[in-house]
CSV table of C-alpha atoms and ligand atoms in Angstrom, one decimal:
chain,number,residue,atom,x,y,z
A,986,MET,CA,-9.6,9.7,87.4
A,987,ALA,CA,-7.9,11.5,84.4
A,988,SER,CA,-5.3,13.7,85.3
A,989,ARG,CA,-5.6,17.3,83.9
A,990,ASP,CA,-3.2,18.9,81.7
A,991,PRO,CA,-1.0,21.3,83.5
A,992,TYR,CA,-0.2,23.2,80.4
A,993,ALA,CA,-3.8,23.1,79.2
A,994,GLY,CA,-4.8,26.9,77.9
A,995,THR,CA,-1.4,28.0,78.4
A,996,ASP,CA,0.8,29.6,75.5
A,997,VAL,CA,3.2,26.4,75.6
A,998,HIS,CA,-0.1,24.4,75.1
A,999,ARG,CA,-1.1,26.8,72.2
A,1000,PHE,CA,2.4,26.7,70.3
A,1001,HIS,CA,2.4,22.8,70.4
A,1002,ALA,CA,-0.9,22.6,69.1
A,1003,THR,CA,-0.5,24.8,66.4
A,1004,ARG,CA,2.9,23.4,65.4
A,1005,ARG,CA,1.1,20.0,65.5
A,1006,ARG,CA,-1.9,20.9,63.3
A,1007,LEU,CA,0.6,22.7,60.6
A,1008,LYS,CA,2.6,19.4,60.9
A,1009,LYS,CA,-0.5,17.4,59.9
A,1010,ILE,CA,-1.4,20.1,57.3
A,1011,THR,CA,1.8,19.7,55.7
A,1012,LEU,CA,2.1,15.9,55.7
A,1013,VAL,CA,-1.6,15.8,54.0
A,1014,LEU,CA,-0.5,18.5,51.2
A,1015,LEU,CA,2.7,16.3,50.5
A,1016,MET,CA,0.3,13.3,50.0
A,1017,ILE,CA,-2.0,14.9,47.9
A,1018,GLY,CA,0.4,16.5,45.9
A,1019,LEU,CA,2.5,13.2,45.2
A,1020,ILE,CA,-0.4,11.2,44.7
A,1021,SER,CA,-2.1,13.7,42.2
A,1022,LEU,CA,1.2,14.2,40.5
A,1023,VAL,CA,1.1,10.1,40.0
A,1024,ILE,CA,-2.2,10.0,39.0
A,1025,GLY,CA,-1.8,12.7,36.4
A,1026,ALA,CA,1.5,11.4,35.1
A,1027,GLY,CA,-0.4,7.9,34.8
A,1028,LEU,CA,-3.6,9.7,32.8
A,1029,LEU,CA,-1.0,11.6,30.6
A,1030,LEU,CA,0.8,8.3,29.6
A,1031,TYR,CA,-2.6,6.7,29.1
A,1032,GLY,CA,-3.9,9.3,27.2
A,1033,LEU,CA,-0.8,9.9,24.7
A,1034,LEU,CA,-0.1,6.1,24.1
A,1035,ILE,CA,-3.2,4.1,24.7
A,1036,ALA,CA,-6.2,5.9,24.8
A,1037,ARG,CA,-8.3,6.1,21.5
A,1038,LEU,CA,-8.1,9.6,19.5
A,1039,SER,CA,-11.3,10.5,20.4
A,1040,ALA,CA,-10.8,10.2,24.1
A,1041,ARG,CA,-7.4,11.5,24.1
A,1042,GLY,CA,-8.2,15.1,24.2
A,1043,ARG,CA,-10.4,14.7,27.3
A,1044,MET,CA,-7.6,12.3,29.2
A,1045,VAL,CA,-4.9,15.1,28.5
A,1046,ILE,CA,-7.1,17.9,30.2
A,1047,MET,CA,-7.9,15.5,33.2
A,1048,ALA,CA,-4.1,14.9,33.5
A,1049,GLU,CA,-3.5,18.5,33.4
A,1050,ILE,CA,-6.0,19.1,36.4
A,1051,TYR,CA,-4.4,16.3,38.1
A,1052,LEU,CA,-0.8,17.8,37.8
A,1053,GLY,CA,-2.2,21.4,38.5
A,1054,ILE,CA,-3.6,20.1,41.5
A,1055,GLY,CA,-0.2,18.1,42.7
A,1056,GLY,CA,1.9,21.2,41.9
A,1057,PHE,CA,-0.5,23.6,43.9
A,1058,ALA,CA,-0.3,21.2,46.9
A,1059,LEU,CA,3.5,20.9,46.6
A,1060,LEU,CA,3.8,24.5,46.5
A,1061,ALA,CA,1.4,25.3,49.3
A,1062,ARG,CA,3.5,22.7,51.5
A,1063,ILE,CA,6.8,24.6,50.8
A,1064,LEU,CA,5.1,27.6,51.8
A,1065,LEU,CA,3.7,26.2,54.8
A,1066,GLU,CA,6.9,24.7,55.9
A,1067,ALA,CA,8.7,28.0,55.7
A,1068,VAL,CA,6.3,29.4,57.8
A,1069,ARG,CA,6.5,26.6,60.2
A,1070,ASP,CA,10.3,27.1,60.3
A,1071,ARG,CA,10.2,30.7,60.9
A,1072,HIS,CA,7.6,30.8,63.6
A,1073,PHE,CA,7.9,27.3,65.4
A,1074,ARG,CA,11.7,26.3,65.4
A,1075,HIS,CA,11.3,23.9,68.1
A,1076,LYS,CA,12.4,20.3,66.6
A,1077,ARG,CA,11.7,17.1,68.2
A,1078,PRO,CA,14.6,14.6,67.4
A,1079,GLY,CA,13.3,11.9,65.0
A,1080,ALA,CA,10.8,14.3,63.4
A,1081,GLY,CA,12.7,14.7,60.2
A,1082,ARG,CA,13.2,11.0,60.0
A,1083,GLU,CA,9.6,10.3,60.0
A,1084,GLY,CA,9.1,12.9,57.1
A,1085,MET,CA,11.8,11.0,55.3
A,1086,ALA,CA,10.0,7.8,55.8
A,1087,LEU,CA,7.0,9.2,54.3
A,1088,VAL,CA,8.7,10.5,51.2
A,1089,LEU,CA,10.3,7.1,50.7
A,1090,VAL,CA,6.7,5.5,50.8
A,1091,LEU,CA,5.4,7.8,48.4
A,1092,LEU,CA,8.4,7.5,46.1
A,1093,VAL,CA,7.7,3.9,46.3
A,1094,LEU,CA,4.3,4.1,45.5
A,1095,ALA,CA,5.1,6.3,42.6
A,1096,LEU,CA,7.5,3.8,41.4
A,1097,VAL,CA,5.0,0.9,41.6
A,1098,SER,CA,2.6,3.1,39.9
A,1099,ALA,CA,4.9,3.9,37.1
A,1100,LEU,CA,6.0,0.2,36.6
A,1101,VAL,CA,2.0,-0.9,36.6
A,1102,ILE,CA,1.6,1.9,33.9
A,1103,GLU,CA,4.3,0.7,31.8
A,1104,ALA,CA,3.5,-2.9,31.9
A,1105,GLN,CA,-0.2,-1.9,31.2
A,1106,VAL,CA,1.0,0.3,28.2
A,1107,SER,CA,3.3,-2.5,26.8
A,1108,SER,CA,0.6,-5.4,27.2
A,1109,ARG,CA,-1.9,-3.0,25.4
A,1110,ALA,CA,0.7,-2.6,22.6
A,1111,ALA,CA,1.4,-6.3,22.2
A,1112,LEU,CA,-2.3,-7.0,21.9
A,1113,ARG,CA,-2.8,-4.1,19.4
A,1114,ARG,CA,-0.2,-5.6,17.3
A,1115,GLU,CA,-1.7,-9.1,17.6
A,1116,ARG,CA,-4.9,-7.8,16.6
A,1117,GLU,CA,-3.4,-6.0,13.7
A,1118,ALA,CA,-1.6,-9.4,12.6
A,1119,LEU,CA,-5.0,-11.1,12.5
A,1120,LEU,CA,-6.6,-8.9,10.8
A,1121,ARG,CA,-3.9,-8.8,8.1
A,1122,THR,CA,-4.3,-12.5,8.0
A,1123,ARG,CA,-8.1,-12.2,7.4
A,1124,LEU,CA,-7.7,-9.5,4.7
A,1125,GLU,CA,-4.8,-11.7,2.9
A,1126,LEU,CA,-7.3,-14.8,3.2
A,1127,ALA,CA,-10.1,-12.7,1.8
A,1128,ALA,CA,-8.1,-11.2,-1.1
A,1129,ALA,CA,-7.1,-14.6,-2.1
A,1130,ASP,CA,-10.6,-15.9,-2.0
A,1131,ALA,CA,-11.9,-12.9,-4.1
A,1132,ALA,CA,-9.1,-13.6,-6.6
A,1133,ARG,CA,-9.9,-17.4,-6.9
A,1134,LEU,CA,-13.6,-16.4,-7.5
A,1135,ALA,CA,-12.5,-14.1,-10.3
A,1136,LEU,CA,-10.5,-16.7,-11.9
A,1137,GLN,CA,-13.5,-19.2,-11.3
A,1138,ARG,CA,-15.5,-16.8,-13.3
A,1139,LEU,CA,-13.0,-16.7,-16.0
A,1140,ALA,CA,-12.7,-20.5,-16.2
A,1141,ASP,CA,-16.7,-20.7,-16.3
A,1142,ASP,CA,-16.9,-18.3,-19.3
A,1143,PRO,CA,-19.6,-20.1,-21.5
A,1144,ASP,CA,-17.5,-19.3,-24.9
A,1145,LEU,CA,-14.0,-19.9,-24.7
A,1146,ALA,CA,-13.4,-19.4,-28.3
A,1147,VAL,CA,-14.1,-15.8,-28.3
A,1148,ASP,CA,-13.8,-13.1,-25.5
A,1149,SER,CA,-15.1,-9.7,-25.6
A,1150,THR,CA,-15.4,-6.7,-23.2
A,1151,ASN,CA,-18.7,-7.2,-21.9
A,1152,GLU,CA,-18.4,-10.8,-20.4
A,1153,GLU,CA,-19.2,-11.7,-17.2
A,1154,TRP,CA,-15.8,-12.2,-15.9
A,1155,ALA,CA,-14.9,-8.7,-17.1
A,1156,ALA,CA,-17.0,-6.9,-14.5
A,1157,SER,CA,-15.4,-5.7,-11.6
A,1158,SER,CA,-16.7,-6.5,-8.2
A,1159,GLU,CA,-17.3,-4.9,-4.6
A,1160,VAL,CA,-18.3,-7.4,-1.8
A,1161,MET,CA,-19.0,-6.4,2.0
A,1162,ASP,CA,-19.3,-9.2,4.3
A,1163,PRO,CA,-21.2,-8.9,7.6
A,1164,ALA,CA,-17.9,-8.3,9.5
A,1165,GLY,CA,-17.2,-5.3,7.6
A,1166,LEU,CA,-14.6,-6.6,5.4
A,1167,THR,CA,-15.1,-4.8,1.8
A,1168,THR,CA,-13.2,-6.6,-1.1
A,1169,TRP,CA,-12.7,-4.9,-4.7
A,1170,THR,CA,-11.8,-7.0,-7.6
A,1171,TRP,CA,-11.0,-6.0,-11.1
A,1172,VAL,CA,-10.2,-8.1,-14.2
A,1173,GLU,CA,-8.2,-7.0,-16.8
A,1174,ASP,CA,-7.9,-8.7,-20.1
A,1175,GLU,CA,-3.8,-8.5,-20.8
A,1176,ASN,CA,-4.5,-9.4,-24.6
A,1177,ARG,CA,-6.0,-6.0,-25.1
A,1178,PHE,CA,-2.5,-4.7,-25.2
A,1179,PHE,CA,0.6,-5.7,-27.3
A,1180,ASP,CA,2.9,-7.7,-25.3
A,1181,LEU,CA,6.6,-6.3,-25.0
A,1182,ASN,CA,7.9,-9.8,-24.5
A,1183,ASN,CA,6.9,-10.4,-27.8
A,1184,LEU,CA,10.5,-8.9,-28.8
A,1185,ALA,CA,12.2,-11.7,-27.3
A,1186,LEU,CA,11.2,-14.1,-30.0
A,1187,PRO,CA,13.6,-14.8,-32.9
A,1188,ALA,CA,12.5,-12.9,-36.1
A,1189,ARG,CA,10.5,-15.1,-38.8
A,1190,PRO,CA,10.7,-14.1,-42.2
A,1191,SER,CA,7.0,-14.4,-42.9
A,1192,TRP,CA,6.0,-12.4,-39.8
A,1193,ARG,CA,5.9,-8.7,-39.2
A,1194,PRO,CA,8.8,-8.0,-36.7
A,1195,ALA,CA,7.5,-7.4,-33.2
A,1196,ALA,CA,10.2,-4.4,-33.2
A,1197,GLU,CA,8.1,-2.9,-36.1
A,1198,ILE,CA,5.0,-2.8,-34.1
A,1199,VAL,CA,6.4,-1.4,-31.0
A,1200,MET,CA,8.1,1.4,-33.1
A,1201,ASP,CA,4.5,1.9,-34.5
A,1202,LEU,CA,3.1,2.1,-31.0
A,1203,LEU,CA,5.6,4.4,-29.9
A,1204,THR,CA,5.0,6.8,-32.8
A,1205,LEU,CA,1.2,6.7,-32.3
A,1206,CYS,CA,2.2,8.0,-28.7
A,1207,GLY,CA,3.9,10.9,-30.4
A,1208,ASP,CA,7.5,9.7,-29.9
A,1209,PHE,CA,9.1,10.1,-33.7
A,1210,GLU,CA,12.4,8.5,-32.9
A,1211,PRO,CA,11.4,5.2,-31.7
A,1212,VAL,CA,14.3,3.0,-33.4
A,1213,GLY,CA,16.6,3.4,-30.5
A,1214,LYS,CA,14.2,2.3,-28.0
A,1215,ALA,CA,12.6,-0.7,-29.9
A,1216,ASP,CA,16.6,-1.7,-30.7
A,1217,ALA,CA,17.6,-1.5,-26.8
A,1218,LEU,CA,14.5,-3.5,-25.8
A,1219,GLY,CA,15.1,-6.1,-28.5
A,1220,ASP,CA,18.8,-6.5,-27.4
A,1221,TRP,CA,17.8,-6.7,-23.5
A,1222,LEU,CA,15.3,-9.7,-24.3
A,1223,ASP,CA,17.1,-11.7,-27.0
A,1224,ASP,CA,19.4,-14.4,-25.4
A,1225,ASN,CA,22.2,-13.3,-27.1
A,1226,ALA,CA,25.0,-10.6,-26.7
A,1227,GLU,CA,25.1,-9.2,-30.2
A,1228,GLY,CA,23.9,-5.7,-30.7
A,1229,ALA,CA,24.6,-2.2,-29.6
A,1230,TRP,CA,22.7,-2.2,-26.5
A,1231,GLU,CA,23.9,-5.3,-24.8
A,1232,THR,CA,25.9,-5.7,-21.2
A,1233,GLY,CA,28.8,-4.0,-22.4
A,1234,PHE,CA,26.6,-0.6,-22.4
A,1235,TYR,CA,25.1,-1.4,-18.9
A,1236,ARG,CA,28.5,-1.8,-17.4
A,1237,GLU,CA,29.5,1.6,-18.2
A,1238,LEU,CA,26.6,2.8,-16.1
A,1239,LYS,CA,26.5,3.8,-12.5
A,1240,PRO,CA,25.7,1.4,-10.8
A,1241,PRO,CA,26.6,-1.0,-13.7
A,1242,TYR,CA,24.5,-4.2,-14.5
A,1243,ALA,CA,24.1,-6.7,-17.0
A,1244,ALA,CA,21.4,-6.9,-19.7
A,1245,ALA,CA,18.6,-9.6,-18.8
A,1246,ASN,CA,18.9,-11.5,-21.9
A,1247,ARG,CA,15.5,-12.9,-21.2
A,1248,ILE,CA,11.8,-11.9,-20.8
A,1249,LEU,CA,10.8,-9.0,-18.5
A,1250,LEU,CA,9.1,-10.4,-15.3
A,1251,SER,CA,7.8,-7.0,-14.4
A,1252,TRP,CA,7.2,-3.5,-15.3
A,1253,PRO,CA,10.2,-2.0,-12.9
A,1254,GLU,CA,12.6,-4.3,-14.9
A,1255,LEU,CA,11.6,-2.5,-18.2
A,1256,LEU,CA,12.8,1.0,-16.6
A,1257,LEU,CA,16.5,-0.7,-16.7
A,1258,VAL,CA,16.4,-1.0,-20.6
A,1259,ARG,CA,17.9,2.2,-22.3
A,1260,GLY,CA,15.4,5.0,-23.0
A,1261,PHE,CA,12.6,3.5,-21.0
A,1262,SER,CA,11.9,5.8,-18.2
A,1263,ARG,CA,8.7,6.3,-16.0
A,1264,ASP,CA,7.9,9.5,-17.8
A,1265,LEU,CA,7.4,7.5,-21.0
A,1266,PHE,CA,4.4,5.7,-19.5
A,1267,ALA,CA,2.7,9.1,-17.7
A,1268,ARG,CA,-0.4,10.0,-19.4
A,1269,LYS,CA,-0.4,13.2,-21.5
A,1270,PRO,CA,-3.1,15.8,-20.4
A,1271,ARG,CA,-6.0,16.0,-22.4
A,1272,TYR,CA,-7.7,19.2,-23.7
A,1273,GLY,CA,-10.8,18.4,-25.6
A,1274,LEU,CA,-10.8,15.5,-28.3
A,1275,ARG,CA,-7.7,13.5,-28.8
A,1276,GLY,CA,-5.7,14.2,-31.7
A,1277,ALA,CA,-3.3,12.0,-33.9
A,1278,PHE,CA,-0.3,10.8,-32.2
A,1279,GLN,CA,-1.6,11.4,-28.8
A,1280,ALA,CA,-2.0,7.9,-27.4
A,1281,ASP,CA,-0.7,7.1,-24.0
A,1282,LEU,CA,1.9,4.4,-24.2
A,1283,VAL,CA,0.5,3.0,-20.9
A,1284,ASP,CA,-2.9,1.9,-22.6
A,1285,GLN,CA,-1.1,0.2,-25.4
A,1286,VAL,CA,1.6,-2.3,-24.2
A,1287,THR,CA,1.9,-4.8,-21.4
A,1288,VAL,CA,4.4,-7.0,-19.7
A,1289,ILE,CA,3.1,-10.6,-19.7
A,1290,PRO,CA,5.9,-12.6,-17.6
A,1291,ALA,CA,5.2,-15.9,-19.5
A,1292,ALA,CA,7.6,-17.7,-21.6
A,1293,ARG,CA,6.3,-18.5,-25.4
A,1294,GLU,CA,6.9,-20.2,-28.5
A,1295,ALA,CA,5.0,-17.9,-30.4
A,1296,PRO,CA,3.9,-14.2,-29.9
A,1297,VAL,CA,1.2,-13.5,-27.2
A,1298,PRO,CA,-1.3,-12.1,-29.5
A,1299,VAL,CA,-3.4,-9.1,-29.2
A,1300,ASN,CA,-7.5,-9.8,-29.1
A,1301,LEU,CA,-9.1,-8.1,-32.0
A,1302,ASN,CA,-12.4,-7.8,-29.9
A,1303,THR,CA,-10.9,-6.1,-26.9
A,1304,ALA,CA,-7.6,-4.1,-28.0
A,1305,GLY,CA,-7.9,-0.1,-28.2
A,1306,GLU,CA,-8.1,1.6,-31.5
A,1307,ASP,CA,-4.4,2.5,-31.2
A,1308,VAL,CA,-3.1,-1.0,-30.3
A,1309,LEU,CA,-4.9,-2.3,-33.6
A,1310,ARG,CA,-3.3,0.3,-35.7
A,1311,GLY,CA,0.1,-0.4,-34.0
A,1312,VAL,CA,-0.2,-4.2,-34.8
A,1313,LEU,CA,-1.6,-3.7,-38.4
A,1314,GLY,CA,0.4,-0.9,-39.3
A,1315,ILE,CA,-0.1,2.7,-39.0
A,1316,GLN,CA,-1.1,3.3,-42.6
A,1317,ARG,CA,-4.0,0.5,-42.4
A,1318,ASP,CA,-6.5,3.1,-40.8
A,1319,GLU,CA,-9.6,2.1,-42.7
A,1320,MET,CA,-9.0,-1.6,-41.7
A,1321,VAL,CA,-8.9,-0.5,-38.2
A,1322,ARG,CA,-12.4,1.4,-38.6
A,1323,LEU,CA,-13.9,-1.5,-40.4
A,1324,ILE,CA,-13.1,-4.1,-37.4
A,1325,LEU,CA,-14.3,-1.5,-34.5
A,1326,THR,CA,-17.5,-1.1,-36.7
A,1327,ARG,CA,-17.9,-4.9,-37.1
A,1328,ARG,CA,-16.9,-5.7,-33.2
A,1329,ALA,CA,-19.5,-3.0,-32.2
A,1330,ARG,CA,-22.4,-5.3,-33.8
A,1331,ALA,CA,-21.0,-8.6,-32.4
A,1332,PRO,CA,-17.6,-10.0,-31.4
A,1333,LEU,CA,-15.4,-11.1,-34.2
A,1334,ARG,CA,-15.2,-15.1,-34.4
A,1335,SER,CA,-12.2,-15.5,-36.5
A,1336,VAL,CA,-8.9,-13.6,-37.3
A,1337,GLU,CA,-9.1,-14.6,-41.2
A,1338,THR,CA,-12.4,-13.1,-41.4
A,1339,ALA,CA,-11.2,-9.8,-40.1
A,1340,LEU,CA,-8.5,-9.8,-42.2
A,1341,VAL,CA,-10.0,-10.2,-45.5
A,1342,MET,CA,-9.2,-6.9,-46.8
A,1343,LEU,CA,-5.3,-8.1,-46.9
A,1344,ASP,CA,-3.2,-10.0,-49.5
A,1345,LYS,CA,-2.2,-13.5,-48.5
A,1346,ASP,CA,1.4,-12.3,-47.5
A,1347,ALA,CA,0.2,-9.5,-45.4
A,1348,ARG,CA,-2.4,-11.7,-43.4
A,1349,ALA,CA,0.5,-14.0,-42.9
A,1350,ALA,CA,2.8,-11.1,-41.3
A,1351,VAL,CA,0.2,-10.0,-39.0
A,1352,ALA,CA,-1.9,-12.8,-38.2
A,1353,PRO,CA,0.3,-14.5,-35.7
A,1354,TYR,CA,-0.1,-11.4,-33.2
A,1355,LEU,CA,-3.8,-11.6,-33.3
A,1356,ASP,CA,-6.7,-13.6,-32.1
A,1357,VAL,CA,-10.2,-13.4,-31.1
A,1358,ARG,CA,-9.8,-14.7,-27.5
A,1359,SER,CA,-7.8,-13.7,-24.9
A,1360,HIS,CA,-5.2,-16.1,-22.9
A,1361,PHE,CA,-3.8,-13.8,-20.1
A,1362,PHE,CA,-5.3,-11.7,-17.4
A,1363,ARG,CA,-4.7,-9.6,-14.6
A,1364,VAL,CA,-6.8,-9.8,-11.3
A,1365,ASP,CA,-6.3,-6.9,-8.7
A,1366,VAL,CA,-7.9,-7.3,-5.5
A,1367,ARG,CA,-8.1,-5.0,-2.6
A,1368,ALA,CA,-9.3,-6.0,0.5
A,1369,ASP,CA,-10.4,-3.5,3.4
A,1370,ALA,CA,-11.4,-3.3,7.2
A,1371,GLU,CA,-10.7,-0.9,9.9
A,1372,GLY,CA,-8.4,0.9,8.2
A,1373,GLN,CA,-6.4,-1.8,7.0
A,1374,ALA,CA,-5.7,-2.6,3.4
A,1375,VAL,CA,-4.1,-5.4,1.6
A,1376,ARG,CA,-3.6,-5.7,-2.0
A,1377,LEU,CA,-3.1,-8.8,-4.2
A,1378,ARG,CA,-2.3,-9.2,-7.7
A,1379,VAL,CA,-2.6,-12.4,-10.0
A,1380,ILE,CA,-1.5,-12.9,-13.4
A,1381,ALA,CA,-3.1,-15.7,-15.0
A,1382,ARG,CA,-3.3,-17.8,-18.4
A,1383,ARG,CA,-6.6,-19.7,-19.5
A,1384,LEU,CA,-5.9,-22.4,-21.4
A,1385,LYS,CA,-8.1,-23.3,-24.6
A,1386,ASP,CA,-10.0,-25.8,-22.5
A,1387,GLY,CA,-10.8,-23.1,-19.8
A,1388,ARG,CA,-8.0,-24.5,-17.4
A,1389,ILE,CA,-6.4,-21.6,-15.4
A,1390,GLU,CA,-2.7,-21.4,-14.8
A,1391,VAL,CA,-1.2,-19.0,-12.2
A,1392,VAL,CA,1.6,-17.2,-13.7
A,1393,GLN,CA,2.4,-15.0,-11.0
A,1394,TRP,CA,0.7,-14.6,-7.4
A,1395,CYS,CA,1.7,-11.2,-5.8
A,1396,PRO,CA,0.9,-10.5,-2.3
A,1397,GLY,CA,1.0,-6.5,-1.8
A,1398,GLY,CA,-0.2,-6.1,-5.5
A,1399,GLU,CA,2.4,-4.4,-7.2
A,1400,THR,CA,4.5,-6.2,-9.8
A,1401,GLY,CA,5.2,-2.7,-11.4
B,1914,LIG,CA1,-15.4,-15.8,-24.0
B,1915,LIG,CA1,20.5,-9.5,-25.6
């Protein structure tokens, strides 16, 4: 027979029953509060560090809701505790310890959750880095393949004796593979421009001095005091220390450096030469038709990083009007126009026939700087996928028999 509670229905019984109920409620509130805070913090970390941008807003809102619930539950608990303390002061020994144990368990739980989230975050980050590195490798391989393909097109040129701008190798291409990787390839004929490194060659009496050509090109670009620049570039390139703009001059600069006394290997090196600044290569703003002496230097000259015994020539079929003017001489306007008219009909097949208007000496002076085929090419490639891009620049020389030699292979693309 079950014994009947002697206090049932009395005030004492009601007092204890209410106290116990309150205690249960505060415990439940504590648990709800702490768990909600842990979940909220976890969601916030996940949302800010791992989730994709599109999901981030939603995650943060959810985190805020959980943090709000947690905060509300803990606040309610504090209020209830206060009520309980005021009206039900009776304390059983050991009750505090029970509460402490629960708080400890919840704290450990929170700590474990934080560690799990941290591990998750760092492993996700490591995975992402690995994926990025893998994608980068794929892009680099694709860029190298595209460059090789462009060089192959150059080697496959059916007419190696003559080059003009509308040959197959000159076309830029854009290829997208089924995996979403896109490669763009541009081929530039470097013999369209006058190579500044030609100034490194010792002058020959029968040749027109390369410095004179550079001065004419600078004049065509609106620089009417080009002597200093041409002299400084000549001193920088020639392999002796005799001149006004040699190491002695650069040693006085801050920071000091020495003249190279060799050919330029990249565009940035040119900026070390006295008188050559980035501004010199900026394009001029255009208003209507271009007038005389308004050419842009960046369209007239180039830097071909290859050793040479003879000047790297300009291709009569691909060079711009002002480049031809610079090489032949500013005063030879009529001849430049004739060349342009003739090559518009068909590519020129010999330098000699293009120069028939000149006497023997004048022909001998400019002929070493001219050709009807191109020798050097710049291949620029950009490979792109999933918002990541890789660039590659290749400078190549094509020999008479079509063989290709790589002069520079620059991952990252910029040689200057
Ligand atoms: Ca050709
Ligand atoms: Ca020198």
